[in-house]
Coordinates of C-alpha atoms and ligand atoms in Angstrom, one line a residue:
M12 CA -45.4 -62.8 15.2
A13 CA -48.9 -61.9 16.2
E14 CA -49.4 -59.6 19.2
V15 CA -49.9 -61.5 22.5
Y16 CA -52.4 -60.0 24.9
A17 CA -54.0 -61.1 28.2
G18 CA -57.7 -61.5 28.9
A19 CA -58.6 -62.6 25.3
V20 CA -62.0 -63.9 26.2
D21 CA -64.6 -64.4 23.5
K22 CA -62.0 -63.6 20.8
G23 CA -61.4 -67.2 19.7
L24 CA -58.0 -67.0 21.4
E25 CA -56.9 -64.6 18.7
G26 CA -53.3 -63.6 19.1
V27 CA -52.8 -66.1 22.0
V28 CA -49.6 -68.2 21.7
A29 CA -50.9 -71.4 23.4
C30 CA -47.7 -73.5 23.1
T31 CA -44.3 -73.8 21.5
T32 CA -44.1 -76.0 18.4
G33 CA -41.4 -77.1 16.0
I34 CA -43.7 -78.7 13.4
S35 CA -44.8 -75.9 11.1
S36 CA -44.5 -72.2 11.1
I37 CA -46.4 -69.3 9.5
V38 CA -44.6 -66.0 9.1
D39 CA -46.6 -63.5 7.0
A40 CA -47.4 -65.4 3.8
T41 CA -44.7 -68.1 4.3
L42 CA -45.6 -71.5 5.5
C43 CA -42.9 -74.0 6.4
Y44 CA -43.0 -77.6 7.6
R45 CA -40.0 -78.2 9.9
G46 CA -38.2 -75.3 8.2
Y47 CA -38.9 -76.3 4.6
R48 CA -41.1 -73.9 2.5
I49 CA -44.4 -75.4 1.4
E50 CA -43.7 -74.4 -2.2
D51 CA -40.5 -76.5 -2.3
L52 CA -42.2 -79.5 -0.6
A53 CA -45.2 -79.3 -3.0
E54 CA -42.9 -79.2 -6.0
N55 CA -40.3 -81.8 -5.0
S56 CA -41.6 -84.1 -2.3
T57 CA -44.1 -86.9 -2.0
F58 CA -46.7 -87.1 0.8
E59 CA -44.8 -90.0 2.4
E60 CA -41.7 -87.9 2.5
V61 CA -43.7 -85.1 4.2
I62 CA -45.1 -87.6 6.8
Y63 CA -41.5 -88.6 7.6
L64 CA -40.5 -85.0 7.9
L65 CA -43.3 -84.0 10.2
W66 CA -42.7 -86.9 12.5
N67 CA -38.9 -86.9 12.5
D68 CA -37.9 -83.3 12.1
R69 CA -35.8 -84.1 9.0
L70 CA -36.3 -85.4 5.5
P71 CA -35.8 -89.1 5.1
K72 CA -32.8 -90.8 3.4
A73 CA -33.8 -93.1 0.5
E74 CA -33.7 -96.2 2.7
E75 CA -35.8 -94.6 5.4
L76 CA -38.4 -93.5 2.9
S77 CA -38.6 -96.9 1.4
Q78 CA -39.1 -98.4 4.9
L79 CA -41.8 -95.9 5.7
R80 CA -43.6 -96.7 2.4
Q81 CA -43.4 -100.5 3.2
Q82 CA -44.8 -99.9 6.7
L83 CA -47.7 -97.7 5.4
N84 CA -48.5 -100.3 2.8
Q85 CA -48.4 -103.1 5.3
F86 CA -50.9 -101.2 7.5
Q87 CA -53.4 -99.9 4.9
E88 CA -55.6 -103.0 4.9
L89 CA -58.6 -102.5 7.2
P90 CA -59.5 -105.2 9.8
G91 CA -62.0 -107.6 8.1
P92 CA -64.6 -107.6 11.0
L93 CA -64.5 -103.8 11.1
V94 CA -65.3 -103.7 7.4
Q95 CA -68.2 -106.0 7.9
L96 CA -69.6 -103.8 10.7
L97 CA -69.1 -100.7 8.6
K98 CA -71.1 -102.2 5.8
E99 CA -74.0 -102.4 8.3
M100 CA -73.8 -98.8 9.3
P101 CA -76.0 -96.2 7.6
T102 CA -74.4 -94.2 4.7
Q103 CA -77.4 -92.6 3.0
G104 CA -78.1 -89.2 4.4
V105 CA -75.0 -89.5 6.6
H106 CA -72.2 -86.9 6.3
P107 CA -69.0 -88.8 5.5
M108 CA -67.2 -86.8 8.2
A109 CA -69.6 -88.1 10.8
W110 CA -69.1 -91.6 9.4
L111 CA -65.3 -91.1 9.4
R112 CA -65.4 -89.8 13.0
T113 CA -67.3 -93.0 14.1
A114 CA -65.2 -95.3 11.9
V115 CA -61.9 -94.0 13.3
S116 CA -63.2 -94.4 16.8
M117 CA -64.2 -98.0 16.0
L118 CA -60.8 -98.6 14.4
A119 CA -59.2 -98.2 17.8
L120 CA -61.1 -101.2 19.1
W121 CA -59.2 -103.5 16.6
D122 CA -55.9 -101.9 17.5
G123 CA -54.3 -103.9 20.4
E124 CA -51.8 -101.1 20.8
S125 CA -54.2 -98.2 21.0
Q126 CA -53.7 -97.7 24.7
S127 CA -50.0 -98.2 24.8
T128 CA -47.7 -95.4 26.0
E129 CA -44.6 -97.2 24.7
A130 CA -42.9 -95.2 21.9
E131 CA -42.6 -97.9 19.3
A132 CA -46.2 -99.0 19.8
Q133 CA -47.4 -95.4 19.5
H134 CA -45.4 -95.1 16.2
R135 CA -47.1 -98.2 14.8
V136 CA -50.5 -96.7 15.8
A137 CA -49.6 -93.5 13.9
L138 CA -48.6 -95.5 10.8
R139 CA -51.9 -97.4 11.0
L140 CA -53.9 -94.2 11.3
C141 CA -52.0 -92.5 8.4
A142 CA -52.6 -95.6 6.2
Q143 CA -56.1 -96.4 7.2
V144 CA -57.9 -93.0 7.4
P145 CA -57.7 -92.5 3.5
A146 CA -58.6 -96.2 3.2
L147 CA -61.7 -95.6 5.3
V148 CA -62.7 -92.6 3.1
A149 CA -62.5 -94.7 -0.1
L150 CA -64.3 -97.5 1.7
F151 CA -67.2 -95.2 2.7
E152 CA -67.8 -94.3 -1.0
R153 CA -67.7 -97.9 -2.2
I154 CA -70.2 -98.9 0.5
R155 CA -72.4 -95.9 -0.1
Q156 CA -72.5 -96.7 -3.9
G157 CA -73.1 -100.4 -3.2
Q158 CA -69.9 -101.3 -5.0
D159 CA -67.4 -104.0 -4.4
I160 CA -64.6 -103.1 -2.1
V161 CA -61.2 -102.6 -3.8
A162 CA -58.1 -103.9 -2.1
P163 CA -55.2 -101.4 -2.1
R164 CA -52.0 -102.2 -4.1
P165 CA -49.1 -103.1 -1.8
D166 CA -46.5 -101.3 -3.9
Q167 CA -48.3 -98.0 -4.4
S168 CA -48.5 -94.6 -2.6
I169 CA -51.2 -93.3 -0.4
A170 CA -52.3 -91.0 -3.2
Y171 CA -52.5 -93.8 -5.8
N172 CA -54.3 -96.2 -3.5
F173 CA -56.9 -93.6 -2.4
L174 CA -57.9 -92.9 -6.0
Y175 CA -57.6 -96.6 -7.0
C176 CA -59.7 -97.8 -4.1
L177 CA -62.3 -95.0 -4.6
K178 CA -62.9 -95.6 -8.3
G179 CA -61.8 -99.2 -8.7
T180 CA -59.8 -98.3 -11.8
E181 CA -56.2 -97.5 -12.5
P182 CA -55.8 -93.8 -11.8
D183 CA -54.2 -91.4 -14.3
P184 CA -50.6 -90.8 -13.1
E185 CA -51.0 -87.1 -13.6
L186 CA -54.0 -87.1 -11.2
V187 CA -52.1 -89.2 -8.7
K188 CA -49.3 -86.5 -8.8
V189 CA -51.9 -83.7 -8.3
F190 CA -53.6 -85.6 -5.5
D191 CA -50.3 -86.3 -3.8
T192 CA -49.5 -82.5 -3.9
C193 CA -52.9 -81.8 -2.3
L194 CA -52.1 -84.2 0.5
I195 CA -48.7 -82.4 1.0
L196 CA -50.5 -78.9 1.0
H197 CA -53.0 -80.0 3.7
A198 CA -50.7 -82.0 6.0
D199 CA -50.1 -79.5 8.7
H200 CA -50.8 -75.9 9.6
E201 CA -49.4 -74.8 12.9
L202 CA -52.0 -74.4 15.7
N203 CA -55.2 -74.7 13.6
C204 CA -58.5 -75.6 15.2
S205 CA -58.3 -79.3 14.7
A206 CA -54.6 -79.7 15.6
F207 CA -55.3 -77.7 18.8
S208 CA -58.2 -80.0 19.6
A209 CA -56.0 -83.0 19.1
R210 CA -53.4 -81.4 21.5
V211 CA -56.0 -80.5 24.1
T212 CA -57.2 -84.1 24.2
A213 CA -53.7 -85.5 24.2
S214 CA -52.8 -83.1 27.0
S215 CA -55.0 -85.1 29.4
L216 CA -52.7 -88.0 28.4
S217 CA -55.7 -89.6 26.6
D218 CA -54.8 -92.0 23.8
I219 CA -53.9 -91.2 20.2
Y220 CA -57.2 -92.4 18.7
S221 CA -59.2 -90.2 21.1
A222 CA -57.1 -87.2 20.1
V223 CA -57.5 -87.9 16.4
V224 CA -61.3 -88.3 16.8
S225 CA -61.4 -84.9 18.6
A226 CA -59.5 -83.4 15.6
I227 CA -61.9 -84.9 13.1
G228 CA -64.8 -83.4 14.9
A229 CA -63.1 -80.0 14.8
L230 CA -62.1 -80.2 11.1
K231 CA -65.7 -81.1 10.1
G232 CA -67.0 -77.6 10.8
P233 CA -67.6 -75.1 7.9
L234 CA -65.3 -72.5 9.5
H235 CA -62.4 -75.0 9.2
G236 CA -62.0 -78.0 6.9
G237 CA -65.7 -78.2 6.1
A238 CA -65.3 -75.0 4.0
N239 CA -64.0 -76.8 0.9
E240 CA -67.2 -78.7 0.4
Q241 CA -69.2 -75.5 0.9
V242 CA -67.1 -73.7 -1.7
M243 CA -68.1 -76.3 -4.4
L244 CA -71.8 -76.1 -3.3
M245 CA -71.6 -72.3 -3.6
L246 CA -70.1 -72.5 -7.1
K247 CA -72.9 -74.9 -8.2
D248 CA -75.5 -72.6 -6.6
I249 CA -74.1 -69.6 -8.5
G250 CA -74.2 -71.6 -11.7
S251 CA -72.4 -69.4 -14.2
L252 CA -69.6 -67.0 -14.7
E253 CA -72.0 -64.2 -15.5
A254 CA -73.8 -64.6 -12.2
A255 CA -70.7 -64.8 -10.0
K256 CA -70.0 -61.1 -9.4
T257 CA -73.6 -60.1 -8.5
W258 CA -74.0 -63.2 -6.3
V259 CA -70.9 -62.3 -4.3
K260 CA -71.9 -58.7 -3.9
E261 CA -75.4 -59.6 -2.7
A262 CA -74.1 -62.2 -0.3
L263 CA -71.6 -59.6 1.2
E264 CA -74.4 -57.0 1.5
Q265 CA -76.4 -59.6 3.4
K266 CA -73.3 -60.0 5.7
K267 CA -73.0 -63.6 4.6
K268 CA -69.6 -65.3 4.7
I269 CA -68.1 -66.4 1.4
M270 CA -66.7 -69.8 2.0
G271 CA -63.0 -70.3 1.2
F272 CA -62.0 -66.7 2.1
G273 CA -60.4 -65.1 5.0
H274 CA -58.0 -66.5 7.6
R275 CA -57.2 -65.8 11.2
V276 CA -53.4 -65.8 10.6
Y277 CA -52.8 -65.0 6.9
K278 CA -53.6 -61.4 6.1
N279 CA -51.4 -61.2 2.9
G280 CA -52.6 -64.4 1.3
D281 CA -52.4 -68.2 1.9
P282 CA -49.4 -69.7 0.0
R283 CA -51.3 -72.9 -0.4
A284 CA -54.1 -71.2 -2.2
K285 CA -51.7 -69.8 -4.8
I286 CA -50.4 -73.3 -5.6
L287 CA -53.9 -74.7 -5.7
R288 CA -55.1 -71.8 -8.0
G289 CA -52.6 -72.9 -10.7
M290 CA -53.7 -76.6 -10.2
S291 CA -57.4 -75.6 -10.5
E292 CA -56.8 -73.7 -13.7
A293 CA -54.9 -76.6 -15.3
L294 CA -57.3 -79.3 -14.1
T295 CA -60.6 -77.6 -15.0
K296 CA -59.1 -77.1 -18.5
K297 CA -58.1 -80.8 -18.6
S298 CA -61.5 -82.0 -17.5
G299 CA -63.2 -79.8 -20.2
E300 CA -64.9 -77.6 -17.6
P301 CA -62.8 -74.4 -17.4
H302 CA -65.8 -72.4 -16.3
W303 CA -65.3 -73.6 -12.7
Y304 CA -61.9 -72.0 -12.6
Q305 CA -63.1 -68.9 -14.3
M306 CA -66.0 -68.5 -11.9
S307 CA -63.6 -69.1 -9.0
A308 CA -61.2 -66.4 -10.3
A309 CA -64.2 -63.9 -10.7
I310 CA -65.3 -64.6 -7.1
D311 CA -61.7 -64.2 -5.9
D312 CA -61.4 -60.8 -7.7
T313 CA -64.8 -59.7 -6.3
V314 CA -64.2 -60.7 -2.7
Q315 CA -60.8 -59.0 -2.8
A316 CA -62.3 -55.8 -4.3
E317 CA -65.3 -55.7 -2.0
K318 CA -64.0 -56.9 1.2
G319 CA -60.2 -57.1 0.9
L320 CA -60.2 -60.8 1.8
L321 CA -58.0 -63.4 0.1
P322 CA -58.7 -67.1 -0.6
N323 CA -57.6 -69.8 1.8
V324 CA -56.6 -73.4 1.2
D325 CA -60.2 -74.5 0.8
F326 CA -61.2 -72.2 -2.1
Y327 CA -59.3 -73.6 -5.1
S328 CA -59.0 -77.1 -3.7
A329 CA -62.7 -77.5 -4.3
T330 CA -62.4 -77.2 -8.1
V331 CA -59.3 -79.3 -8.1
Y332 CA -61.2 -82.2 -6.4
Y333 CA -64.3 -81.6 -8.5
S334 CA -62.2 -81.9 -11.7
M335 CA -60.9 -85.2 -10.5
G336 CA -64.5 -86.5 -10.3
I337 CA -64.4 -86.8 -6.5
P338 CA -67.9 -86.5 -4.8
I339 CA -68.3 -83.1 -3.1
D340 CA -68.9 -84.4 0.4
L341 CA -65.6 -86.3 0.3
Y342 CA -63.5 -83.1 0.2
T343 CA -63.3 -82.7 3.9
P344 CA -62.6 -86.4 4.6
I345 CA -59.8 -86.0 2.1
F346 CA -58.5 -83.1 4.1
A347 CA -58.6 -85.4 7.2
S348 CA -56.7 -88.1 5.2
S349 CA -53.8 -85.7 4.9
R350 CA -54.1 -83.7 8.1
V351 CA -54.0 -86.8 10.2
S352 CA -50.2 -86.8 9.6
G353 CA -50.0 -83.3 11.1
W354 CA -52.3 -84.2 14.0
L355 CA -50.1 -87.1 14.9
A356 CA -47.0 -84.9 14.9
H357 CA -48.8 -82.5 17.2
I358 CA -50.0 -85.3 19.5
F359 CA -46.4 -86.6 19.8
E360 CA -45.1 -83.1 20.4
Q361 CA -47.7 -82.6 23.1
Y362 CA -46.8 -85.9 24.8
S363 CA -43.1 -85.0 24.7
K364 CA -43.5 -81.8 26.8
N365 CA -47.0 -82.2 28.3
R366 CA -48.9 -80.0 30.7
I367 CA -52.7 -80.3 30.7
Y368 CA -54.5 -77.5 28.9
R369 CA -56.7 -75.9 31.4
P370 CA -57.5 -72.2 30.7
R371 CA -59.9 -70.1 32.8
G372 CA -63.3 -68.7 31.9
E373 CA -64.1 -65.2 33.0
W374 CA -67.4 -65.3 35.0
V375 CA -70.2 -63.3 33.4
G376 CA -73.2 -65.1 34.9
R377 CA -75.4 -64.2 37.9
E378 CA -74.1 -64.6 41.5
G379 CA -75.4 -65.3 45.0
L380 CA -78.8 -67.0 44.1
A381 CA -80.9 -68.6 46.8
W382 CA -82.0 -72.2 46.2
K383 CA -85.8 -72.7 46.2
P384 CA -87.7 -76.0 46.4
L385 CA -89.6 -77.1 43.2
D386 CA -93.0 -75.8 44.3
Q387 CA -91.7 -72.3 45.1
R388 CA -90.0 -71.7 41.7
T389 CA -91.6 -69.2 39.4
Ligands
LIG407 N1 -66.6 -63.8 3.9 C1 -67.1 -62.6 4.2 N2 -66.6 -61.9 5.3 C2 -65.6 -62.5 6.0 C3 -65.1 -63.7 5.7 C4 -65.7 -64.4 4.6 N3 -65.2 -65.6 4.2 N4 -64.1 -64.1 6.6 C5 -64.1 -63.0 7.4 N5 -65.0 -62.1 7.1 C6 -65.2 -60.8 7.7 C7 -66.0 -61.0 9.0 O1 -67.4 -60.9 8.8 C8 -65.5 -59.9 9.8 O2 -66.0 -58.7 9.3 P1 -66.5 -57.5 10.3 O3 -65.2 -57.1 11.0 O4 -67.1 -56.5 9.4 O5 -67.4 -58.1 11.3 C9 -64.0 -59.8 9.5 O6 -63.9 -60.3 8.2 C10 -63.1 -60.7 10.4 O7 -63.6 -62.0 10.3 P2 -63.7 -63.1 11.5 O8 -64.8 -64.0 11.2 O9 -63.7 -62.3 12.8 O10 -62.3 -63.7 11.3 P3 -61.8 -65.0 12.1 O11 -60.3 -64.9 12.2 O12 -62.5 -65.1 13.4 O13 -62.2 -66.2 11.2 C11 -62.3 -67.6 9.4 C12 -61.4 -66.8 10.3 C13 -63.1 -68.6 10.2 C14 -61.4 -68.4 8.4 C15 -63.2 -66.7 8.6 O14 -62.5 -65.9 7.7 C16 -64.3 -67.5 7.8 O15 -65.3 -67.8 8.4 N6 -64.0 -67.8 6.5 C17 -65.0 -68.6 5.8 C18 -64.9 -70.0 6.2 C19 -63.6 -70.6 5.6 O16 -63.2 -70.5 4.5 N7 -62.9 -71.4 6.5 C20 -61.7 -72.1 6.2 C21 -60.5 -71.5 6.8 S1 -59.0 -72.3 6.3 C22 -59.0 -73.7 7.2 O17 -59.5 -73.7 8.3 C23 -58.5 -74.9 6.6

């Protein structure tokens, strides 16, 4: 466990243990959800199973999983009047994360249970959010492209329906499996910036939607979830395998950050990046563009050699999504579509043993100033 020290001002709370949690754990380079290793979950589970695990502290039995799937399917259709309003909202020149943040906030207005503190009602709110955040992301793209809106299939998974509603065609089963694995890999990650934001908002006993909207705002930033989009833009900017090494060296010389590298907690590698690396290699080959993986691997080698930094979850996920033909600015909203399941687990954990977060700030400003009327100020 990281060292705990007092007086950690201006250090991004590095090393501070802000709460106890039983949702996910990071020890060295091992990530577990509720005690299960991410490698096992990625290989053997489905995203729906992981949602159940995160919310219930155990894997579901067959009947429980089937019930969860049915409930998620039942809730994925968005309220008609909301869709009409969203069609009127600007999409051109608008970042999809900004749109999603607004749309999720609007979604609360159609949810009659959004303010409830009753456990079953809050569970239904959570189900609606898990089903509807990915549906909103697909909807954004259809509206932005001026395309007809595609209704989700009631008998399919979240991964299938996201790809189906995004593209309007039957998705390749292999890609559905890959996408489902991405959703599993991004579902939770201990006390990351967005989960912490959700918990801080929930700790004032504000409602679930408010906490999720806070989390979306935090995830959007390029130091957190926004990095996956920046990785693909960087690869495009570099342009070729030959240019990769020099580009990275020059960027590091100029003290620029290489997106998709480094981590506050992992110092010996992010286990999710290892899984995504294999997926990136396979998918870029399948899509006939292996150079994206080759460039990524060259950047990975160079950043490690020059700076000793390892890739995080955002680095190889960029080329995975690119190979699936997903627009670059949707990568972070996809992250949100998965992470909402973890945020909800954190919000419920926070409610279950709540005390409001209220740290202190160490005063470094001026003191004892004498107030002067307007005409005497210089
Ligand atoms: N490229 C170049 N140098 C880096 C990078 C990077 N990606 N990451 C860290 N460093 C350097 C810093 O410049 C600093 O060097 P210095 O000691 O010479 O000043 C040192 O490594 C420590 O870095 P910090 O920024 O202090 O590390 P911190 O723990 O505060 O930040 C973070 C972690 C935000 C992930 C950082 O590594 C970063 O900005 N990475 C790039 C953005 C990114 O990929 N974010 C996604 C993270 S995963 C996630 O949130 C889903």
